[in-house]
Coordinates of C-alpha atoms in Angstrom, one line a residue:
M1 CA 102.4 174.4 -81.6
D2 CA 100.9 170.5 -81.8
R3 CA 100.9 168.3 -84.3
A4 CA 97.3 169.5 -85.6
E5 CA 98.1 172.6 -86.4
A6 CA 101.6 172.0 -88.1
E7 CA 99.3 169.1 -90.8
A8 CA 96.8 172.2 -90.9
I9 CA 99.9 174.5 -92.5
Y10 CA 101.1 172.3 -94.8
D11 CA 97.3 171.2 -96.4
A12 CA 98.0 174.7 -96.3
G13 CA 100.4 174.5 -99.1
R14 CA 104.0 176.0 -100.1
K15 CA 103.4 179.2 -100.0
T16 CA 101.8 179.6 -96.1
C17 CA 104.1 177.2 -94.7
V18 CA 107.5 179.4 -96.3
E19 CA 105.2 182.4 -94.3
V20 CA 105.6 180.5 -91.3
L21 CA 108.6 178.9 -91.0
L22 CA 110.3 182.9 -91.9
A23 CA 107.5 183.7 -88.3
L24 CA 109.9 181.2 -86.9
A25 CA 113.3 182.4 -87.9
A26 CA 112.6 185.6 -86.8
Q27 CA 111.3 185.1 -83.7
V28 CA 114.3 182.3 -82.9
E29 CA 117.0 185.5 -84.3
R30 CA 114.7 188.3 -82.0
L31 CA 115.2 185.8 -79.1
E32 CA 118.7 185.0 -79.6
G33 CA 119.4 188.2 -79.7
R34 CA 117.7 189.0 -76.1
V35 CA 119.5 185.8 -74.7
E36 CA 122.8 186.8 -76.0
R37 CA 121.8 190.1 -73.7
L38 CA 120.6 188.2 -71.4
E39 CA 124.0 186.8 -70.4
E40 CA 125.9 189.8 -71.6
E41 CA 124.7 191.6 -68.3
L42 CA 124.9 188.2 -66.3
R43 CA 128.1 188.1 -67.1
E44 CA 128.7 192.0 -65.9
L45 CA 126.1 191.6 -62.8
R46 CA 129.6 188.1 -61.7
R47 CA 132.3 190.5 -62.3
N48 CA 133.0 191.1 -58.5
S49 CA 136.7 191.0 -56.8
D50 CA 137.1 187.4 -56.5
N51 CA 136.8 187.1 -60.3
S52 CA 138.6 190.1 -61.4
S53 CA 140.0 193.1 -60.2
V54 CA 137.1 194.5 -59.5
P55 CA 138.5 196.3 -55.8
P56 CA 136.3 195.0 -52.9
S57 CA 134.8 199.1 -52.6
A58 CA 132.7 198.0 -55.7
D59 CA 131.8 194.6 -54.6
P60 CA 127.7 194.2 -54.5
G61 CA 126.3 195.0 -50.5
A62 CA 130.7 196.3 -49.9
G63 CA 129.1 199.1 -47.9
K64 CA 126.5 196.5 -45.9
R65 CA 129.8 194.1 -45.0
R66 CA 131.5 197.4 -43.8
H67 CA 128.9 198.1 -41.9
Q68 CA 128.1 194.9 -40.1
G69 CA 132.4 193.6 -39.7
G70 CA 132.5 191.8 -42.4
Q71 CA 131.2 189.2 -43.9
G72 CA 131.8 186.0 -41.2
K73 CA 130.1 184.4 -38.4
R74 CA 130.8 185.5 -35.4
S75 CA 132.5 183.1 -33.0
G76 CA 130.8 184.1 -29.5
R77 CA 134.1 184.6 -28.5
P78 CA 134.2 188.4 -26.7
P79 CA 137.1 189.6 -28.2
G80 CA 140.9 190.4 -27.3
G81 CA 143.2 188.0 -26.3
Q82 CA 141.4 184.5 -25.2
P83 CA 142.2 182.7 -21.7
G84 CA 145.6 181.0 -22.1
H85 CA 147.1 183.3 -25.3
P86 CA 150.7 184.5 -23.3
G87 CA 150.4 187.4 -24.7
S88 CA 152.8 190.3 -25.7
G89 CA 153.8 193.5 -23.2
R90 CA 155.6 196.6 -23.9
G91 CA 159.6 195.2 -23.0
L92 CA 161.8 198.2 -21.2
V93 CA 163.7 200.6 -23.5
P94 CA 167.6 200.5 -22.6
I95 CA 168.9 202.7 -20.3
E96 CA 170.3 204.9 -22.3
R97 CA 166.5 206.6 -23.3
V98 CA 165.1 206.4 -19.8
D99 CA 165.3 210.7 -19.1
E100 CA 164.2 210.8 -15.8
V101 CA 164.6 207.7 -12.4
V102 CA 163.2 208.4 -9.8
E103 CA 163.5 206.2 -6.7
H104 CA 161.2 204.9 -4.2
L105 CA 161.5 203.3 -0.8
P106 CA 159.0 201.4 1.5
E107 CA 158.4 203.5 4.7
R108 CA 157.3 200.9 7.1
C109 CA 156.7 196.7 7.1
S110 CA 153.5 195.6 4.0
S111 CA 153.6 193.0 7.3
C112 CA 153.4 194.4 11.1
G113 CA 154.1 198.2 9.8
H114 CA 157.4 199.0 12.0
S115 CA 159.4 201.7 10.3
L116 CA 161.7 201.1 7.6
A117 CA 163.4 204.8 7.4
A118 CA 166.5 203.0 8.2
Q119 CA 166.9 199.8 5.9
P120 CA 168.9 200.2 3.5
A121 CA 167.2 198.4 -0.4
R122 CA 168.1 195.2 -0.6
G123 CA 167.0 192.6 -3.3
P124 CA 165.8 192.5 -6.2
I125 CA 164.1 196.2 -8.6
H126 CA 160.7 196.6 -9.5
R127 CA 161.2 198.5 -12.1
H128 CA 157.6 200.3 -13.6
R129 CA 158.3 202.7 -16.9
V130 CA 156.7 206.1 -17.9
V131 CA 156.2 207.5 -21.1
E132 CA 155.3 210.4 -21.6
L133 CA 155.0 213.8 -23.3
P134 CA 156.9 216.7 -22.8
E135 CA 154.2 220.3 -22.9
I136 CA 155.3 220.9 -26.3
A137 CA 155.8 223.9 -28.0
V138 CA 156.6 225.4 -31.1
K139 CA 160.1 227.3 -30.2
V140 CA 159.8 231.1 -31.9
S141 CA 163.3 232.8 -33.1
E142 CA 163.8 236.6 -34.0
H143 CA 166.2 237.8 -36.0
R144 CA 166.3 241.2 -35.5
L145 CA 168.8 242.9 -38.4
R146 CA 170.7 246.3 -36.9
R147 CA 171.5 249.3 -38.9
R148 CA 174.7 250.7 -38.6
R149 CA 176.9 253.4 -40.5
C150 CA 180.1 253.5 -41.4
P151 CA 182.5 255.8 -40.5
G152 CA 183.8 257.0 -44.5
C153 CA 180.9 257.5 -46.2
G154 CA 179.0 258.1 -43.4
A155 CA 175.9 254.8 -45.5
L156 CA 173.8 252.6 -43.7
T157 CA 174.4 248.9 -43.9
Q158 CA 171.6 246.5 -42.7
A159 CA 172.4 242.7 -41.5
E160 CA 171.4 240.0 -43.5
L161 CA 169.9 236.4 -42.2
P162 CA 172.1 233.4 -41.8
V163 CA 172.2 231.3 -44.6
D164 CA 170.7 228.6 -42.2
A165 CA 167.9 231.1 -41.4
P166 CA 164.5 230.1 -43.4
R167 CA 162.8 232.9 -45.5
G168 CA 159.8 232.3 -44.6
R169 CA 157.9 231.9 -41.0
F170 CA 158.5 228.4 -41.0
G171 CA 161.5 226.1 -39.5
P172 CA 161.9 222.9 -41.5
R173 CA 160.9 220.9 -39.0
L174 CA 158.2 222.5 -38.7
C175 CA 157.5 222.3 -42.7
A176 CA 158.5 218.8 -42.5
A177 CA 155.8 217.6 -40.0
I178 CA 153.2 219.8 -42.1
A179 CA 154.8 217.4 -45.1
T180 CA 154.5 214.5 -43.0
L181 CA 151.1 214.7 -41.5
T182 CA 150.5 215.2 -46.0
A183 CA 151.7 212.2 -48.0
G184 CA 152.5 209.8 -44.4
F185 CA 149.1 210.4 -41.9
R186 CA 146.8 212.0 -44.7
L187 CA 145.6 214.2 -43.2
S188 CA 143.1 217.5 -45.0
R189 CA 145.2 221.2 -44.6
R190 CA 142.1 222.0 -42.3
Q191 CA 143.1 219.2 -39.9
I192 CA 147.0 219.8 -40.6
A193 CA 146.1 222.9 -39.2
E194 CA 143.6 222.5 -36.1
L195 CA 146.2 219.9 -35.2
C196 CA 149.7 222.8 -35.2
S197 CA 146.9 225.1 -32.9
E198 CA 145.9 221.4 -30.6
L199 CA 149.0 220.4 -29.9
F200 CA 151.5 222.6 -31.1
G201 CA 150.3 226.3 -29.7
C202 CA 151.0 227.7 -33.6
E203 CA 148.1 229.7 -35.7
V204 CA 148.3 228.4 -39.2
S205 CA 146.5 228.9 -42.2
V206 CA 144.5 226.5 -45.1
G207 CA 147.0 228.8 -46.9
T208 CA 150.5 228.5 -45.3
V209 CA 149.9 224.5 -45.3
D210 CA 149.7 223.9 -49.0
A211 CA 152.1 226.8 -49.4
I212 CA 154.4 224.9 -47.5
L213 CA 154.1 221.9 -49.2
A214 CA 154.0 223.3 -52.9
R215 CA 158.1 224.2 -51.4
T216 CA 158.6 220.7 -50.0
G217 CA 157.8 219.5 -52.9
T218 CA 159.3 222.0 -55.1
A219 CA 162.4 221.0 -52.5
L220 CA 161.7 217.5 -53.7
A221 CA 162.4 217.5 -57.8
E222 CA 166.2 216.7 -58.1
P223 CA 165.4 213.3 -55.8
Q224 CA 162.6 212.1 -57.6
K225 CA 164.4 212.8 -60.8
R226 CA 167.0 210.9 -58.7
L227 CA 164.6 208.1 -57.7
G228 CA 163.4 207.7 -61.4
E229 CA 167.0 207.1 -62.2
A230 CA 167.7 204.1 -59.8
V231 CA 163.7 202.4 -60.2
R232 CA 164.0 201.9 -64.2
G233 CA 167.8 200.8 -63.4
A234 CA 166.6 198.2 -61.4
D235 CA 167.1 194.5 -62.4
A236 CA 163.2 194.1 -62.1
L237 CA 160.6 196.5 -60.8
C238 CA 156.4 196.3 -60.7
V239 CA 153.9 198.6 -62.6
D240 CA 150.5 199.7 -61.5
E241 CA 148.7 201.9 -62.0
T242 CA 145.0 203.0 -60.8
G243 CA 142.6 206.9 -61.5
W244 CA 143.1 209.8 -60.0
K245 CA 142.0 213.3 -60.0
E246 CA 143.3 216.8 -60.6
G247 CA 140.9 219.9 -60.9
G248 CA 137.5 217.4 -60.8
E249 CA 139.0 215.8 -64.1
K250 CA 139.7 212.7 -64.7
R251 CA 144.0 211.6 -64.7
A252 CA 145.8 208.3 -63.4
L253 CA 148.1 207.5 -61.2
W254 CA 151.7 205.2 -61.9
G255 CA 153.4 203.7 -60.2
A256 CA 157.4 202.0 -60.5
F257 CA 158.4 199.5 -57.3
T258 CA 161.6 197.9 -56.6
E259 CA 162.5 196.6 -53.1
R260 CA 163.5 199.6 -51.5
A261 CA 161.6 202.5 -53.7
A262 CA 158.7 203.5 -55.2
L263 CA 158.2 206.4 -58.1
L264 CA 155.0 207.3 -58.6
R265 CA 153.5 210.0 -61.6
I266 CA 150.3 211.3 -62.3
A267 CA 149.0 211.0 -65.8
A268 CA 146.6 212.3 -68.9
G269 CA 145.5 208.9 -69.1
R270 CA 146.0 205.2 -68.9
H271 CA 147.6 205.2 -72.2
R272 CA 150.4 203.3 -73.3
D273 CA 153.0 206.7 -74.2
H274 CA 152.2 206.7 -70.0
A275 CA 153.4 203.8 -69.4
E276 CA 156.5 204.3 -71.7
A277 CA 157.4 207.7 -69.8
L278 CA 157.3 206.0 -66.7
L279 CA 159.4 203.3 -67.8
A280 CA 161.3 205.3 -70.6
E281 CA 164.4 202.8 -71.3
S282 CA 164.6 200.9 -68.6
K283 CA 165.8 197.3 -69.2
A284 CA 163.8 195.8 -66.7
I285 CA 161.8 192.5 -66.2
V286 CA 158.7 194.8 -65.9
S287 CA 155.4 192.7 -63.9
S288 CA 152.5 194.2 -65.0
D289 CA 148.6 192.6 -65.1
R290 CA 147.3 192.4 -68.8
W291 CA 146.8 196.0 -68.9
W292 CA 147.0 196.3 -72.9
A293 CA 148.8 199.4 -72.3
Y294 CA 151.5 197.1 -71.5
E295 CA 151.7 195.1 -74.4
H296 CA 154.0 197.4 -76.1
L297 CA 156.7 195.1 -73.5
D298 CA 158.9 192.5 -74.8
P299 CA 156.8 189.0 -73.7
S300 CA 160.6 187.8 -72.5
R301 CA 161.7 190.5 -70.7
R302 CA 157.9 190.8 -68.5
Q303 CA 155.9 188.8 -66.0
L304 CA 152.0 188.6 -65.8
C305 CA 150.3 188.7 -62.9
W306 CA 149.0 184.8 -61.5
S307 CA 147.1 187.2 -58.7
H308 CA 145.7 188.8 -61.9
L309 CA 145.4 185.3 -63.6
L310 CA 143.3 182.9 -60.4
R311 CA 141.3 185.1 -60.4
D312 CA 140.2 185.6 -64.4
F313 CA 139.8 181.8 -64.5
R314 CA 137.3 182.6 -61.2
F315 CA 135.3 184.4 -63.6
H316 CA 135.5 181.5 -66.5
A317 CA 134.6 179.0 -63.4
E318 CA 131.3 181.0 -63.2
G319 CA 130.7 180.4 -65.8
L320 CA 128.1 177.8 -68.2
A321 CA 129.1 174.7 -70.1
H322 CA 132.6 174.9 -72.5
Q323 CA 132.7 177.7 -70.5
R324 CA 133.5 176.6 -67.1
E325 CA 135.0 173.8 -67.8
F326 CA 137.8 175.6 -69.0
G327 CA 137.7 178.1 -66.1
E328 CA 137.7 175.1 -63.5
A329 CA 141.0 173.6 -66.0
G330 CA 143.1 177.4 -65.6
L331 CA 142.0 177.3 -61.9
R332 CA 143.4 173.6 -61.3
I333 CA 147.0 175.0 -63.1
A334 CA 146.8 178.4 -61.2
E335 CA 146.3 177.2 -57.7
R336 CA 149.2 174.2 -58.3
V337 CA 151.8 176.9 -59.6
F338 CA 150.9 178.8 -56.1
E339 CA 151.8 176.1 -55.2
A340 CA 155.3 175.0 -56.8
W341 CA 155.8 178.9 -56.3
H342 CA 155.7 178.0 -51.9
E343 CA 157.2 175.4 -52.4
F344 CA 160.2 177.0 -54.4
G345 CA 159.9 179.8 -51.3
A346 CA 160.7 177.6 -48.5
E347 CA 163.5 175.4 -50.4
V348 CA 164.7 177.8 -53.1
D349 CA 165.9 174.9 -55.4
R350 CA 165.1 177.0 -58.8
R351 CA 165.7 173.8 -60.7
R352 CA 162.6 171.5 -58.8
L353 CA 160.3 174.8 -59.4
R354 CA 161.0 173.7 -63.3
R355 CA 160.5 170.6 -62.9
R356 CA 157.1 171.5 -61.0
I357 CA 156.4 174.1 -64.1
D358 CA 157.0 172.6 -66.5
P359 CA 154.1 170.5 -67.3
L360 CA 151.5 172.5 -65.7
K361 CA 152.9 174.8 -69.4
R362 CA 152.6 172.3 -71.6
E363 CA 148.5 172.2 -69.9
L364 CA 148.1 175.0 -70.4
R365 CA 149.0 175.3 -73.3
E366 CA 146.7 172.6 -74.7
L367 CA 144.2 174.4 -72.9
C368 CA 144.2 177.2 -74.6
E369 CA 145.0 176.2 -77.6
R370 CA 142.5 174.2 -77.9
A371 CA 140.0 177.5 -76.6
A372 CA 141.3 179.8 -79.1
R373 CA 139.8 178.4 -82.0
K374 CA 137.0 179.3 -83.3
S375 CA 133.8 177.7 -82.6
A376 CA 130.3 178.3 -80.9
K377 CA 132.1 176.4 -77.6
T378 CA 135.1 178.7 -77.0
R379 CA 132.3 181.6 -77.2
Y380 CA 132.9 183.4 -74.6
H381 CA 137.0 182.7 -73.3
R382 CA 138.2 182.4 -77.0
G383 CA 139.6 186.2 -76.3
F384 CA 141.6 185.3 -72.8
A385 CA 142.9 182.3 -74.2
R386 CA 144.4 184.5 -77.5
N387 CA 145.7 186.7 -75.1
L388 CA 147.8 184.1 -73.3
L389 CA 149.3 183.2 -76.4
K390 CA 149.7 185.7 -77.6
A391 CA 152.1 187.0 -74.3
W392 CA 152.4 183.1 -73.6
P393 CA 157.0 184.1 -72.5
A394 CA 155.9 186.6 -70.3
L395 CA 153.7 183.5 -68.1
W396 CA 156.8 181.9 -66.6
T397 CA 159.8 184.7 -66.7
F398 CA 160.5 184.2 -62.5
V399 CA 161.1 180.9 -63.1
E400 CA 164.0 181.4 -65.0
H401 CA 164.7 185.2 -63.4
E402 CA 166.1 185.7 -60.0
G403 CA 164.9 188.2 -58.2
V404 CA 160.8 188.2 -60.5
E405 CA 157.2 186.5 -58.6
P406 CA 154.8 185.6 -60.1
T407 CA 152.2 187.9 -58.8
N408 CA 151.8 192.1 -59.3
N409 CA 151.3 192.4 -55.7
A410 CA 154.4 194.2 -54.8
A411 CA 152.8 197.3 -57.2
E412 CA 149.4 196.6 -55.9
R413 CA 150.4 197.4 -52.1
G414 CA 152.6 200.4 -52.9
L415 CA 149.8 202.1 -54.6
R416 CA 147.0 201.1 -51.7
H417 CA 148.9 203.8 -49.6
A418 CA 148.3 206.5 -52.2
V419 CA 144.3 205.4 -53.1
I420 CA 143.6 205.8 -50.1
Y421 CA 144.6 209.6 -50.2
R422 CA 143.4 210.1 -53.3
K423 CA 140.2 209.1 -51.3
L424 CA 140.8 211.3 -49.0
S425 CA 141.8 213.9 -50.1
Q426 CA 139.7 213.6 -54.0
G427 CA 143.6 213.6 -56.1
S428 CA 145.5 217.4 -56.1
R429 CA 143.9 220.5 -57.3
S430 CA 146.4 222.0 -59.9
K431 CA 148.8 220.3 -62.3
E432 CA 151.7 222.0 -59.8
G433 CA 149.7 220.5 -56.9
G434 CA 149.8 216.9 -58.7
R435 CA 153.6 217.3 -59.1
A436 CA 154.6 217.7 -56.2
T437 CA 151.8 215.2 -54.3
E438 CA 153.2 212.6 -56.7
R439 CA 157.2 213.4 -55.1
L440 CA 155.0 213.6 -51.9
L441 CA 154.1 210.4 -52.1
S442 CA 156.7 209.0 -53.6
A443 CA 158.9 210.0 -51.1
A444 CA 156.4 208.0 -48.4
I445 CA 156.4 205.5 -50.3
T446 CA 160.4 204.8 -51.1
C447 CA 161.1 205.8 -46.8
R448 CA 158.7 203.3 -45.6
L449 CA 159.7 200.4 -47.4
Q450 CA 162.9 201.5 -46.2
G451 CA 162.1 201.4 -43.1
R452 CA 163.2 205.3 -42.8
S453 CA 161.8 207.8 -40.7
L454 CA 160.4 209.6 -43.4
F455 CA 160.0 212.9 -41.0
A456 CA 163.8 213.0 -40.4
Y457 CA 164.1 212.7 -44.2
L458 CA 161.9 215.6 -45.4
S459 CA 163.6 217.6 -42.3
Q460 CA 166.7 216.9 -44.2
V461 CA 165.1 217.9 -47.4
T462 CA 163.8 221.4 -45.5
A463 CA 167.1 222.5 -44.4
A464 CA 170.0 222.5 -46.8
S465 CA 166.8 223.3 -49.5
I466 CA 166.6 226.9 -47.4
R467 CA 170.9 226.4 -47.3
G468 CA 171.1 225.8 -50.8
Q469 CA 172.7 222.5 -49.8
P470 CA 172.4 219.4 -52.7
V471 CA 169.7 218.1 -51.1
P472 CA 169.4 214.4 -50.3
A473 CA 168.3 211.3 -52.4
L474 CA 166.3 208.5 -51.3
T475 CA 168.6 205.9 -53.2

């Protein structure tokens, strides 16, 4: 509309002016709604693994980047060690572990060809070690239960299996190997059956593999119970949750982790009651992300993950105007928090850590209080700021308490093994299978945290179960 058109409308009288203004107002309202929808779509499109909890595999173009070997530029150098690199060779194993020593003596002089048969060995010995697999074959034992007739009454009595003899067809070490290949190396039931045939010369059906895993899961019931008690009784622990499938239905896999133990639990969802069931009566300081199921926890006994906060601030820093200013200011504070923490890791001076963190507390508090005020300028980041103020003590627990870190990385690392297992197996097929899976994965991750052999532990578990003895604990 130009000036002449505006004057013509004005000259047409009050009624015409009002009608035109109402039409313009309606058009503005429609345009504002459209802008709001487009801004919301833009915010969702901007979400990725760098600025939110979206996994890297869900980023746009993630498959293409994996196919191309990442998104970094090629250096032009050939793969492998570069010229001048010192390298790292495999050292010699202790002589006690050598099973066979073969001596070799030269027959003729390498210079003139003279016979050396009568000459003794001289000088240092050059050692060449070869590590080889022996021929692998399962050991088959046949227990023959014979009968004897009683001279007194004439009755026939059949011998019974010894207490330590397996009642099934497979021994404890073979069962432990199958469980280890599943929980520790994430092989499918069919792959394990093929491997047993190819390497061990032992024919095992897919159904038998599943039955062995079910029995092993049952044997791990008591260790899982004691593992839960140990994790919940720790001074500090990290928790996280991820998606799961059970019989094709959506479930959630919860995990609680300490430095030396992992407790996994499959639940119906990701709600507060499942978090309460996982933690029970634990008095530990709980590190987690900002998922609402943890909001019932006392903020003074909780630590929010600063890695997640860093991504949240980065998301807002990619916004517009006031939202971008808020995000950039939060990013600077978060980066300084990590600088202070890394300095503390090198010096272990908690008083210095407090001195570094105190001004950052004040700065972040002022930033969040300004952003929490209701205003058109704070529209897109007001909720985030209010959430931080609500859980304020949980931002700084790591400053005062030993054993508490400012991130929840331990839980995310702990769940990564289970996430890969889920992607390969599509979860579990039944509730009973889910119980066995959560116990096997708990054992696998705990053994890894402890630097312990999963196969050796599961061998002890299956052997004890066969003999009716107490099953060894994980903690």
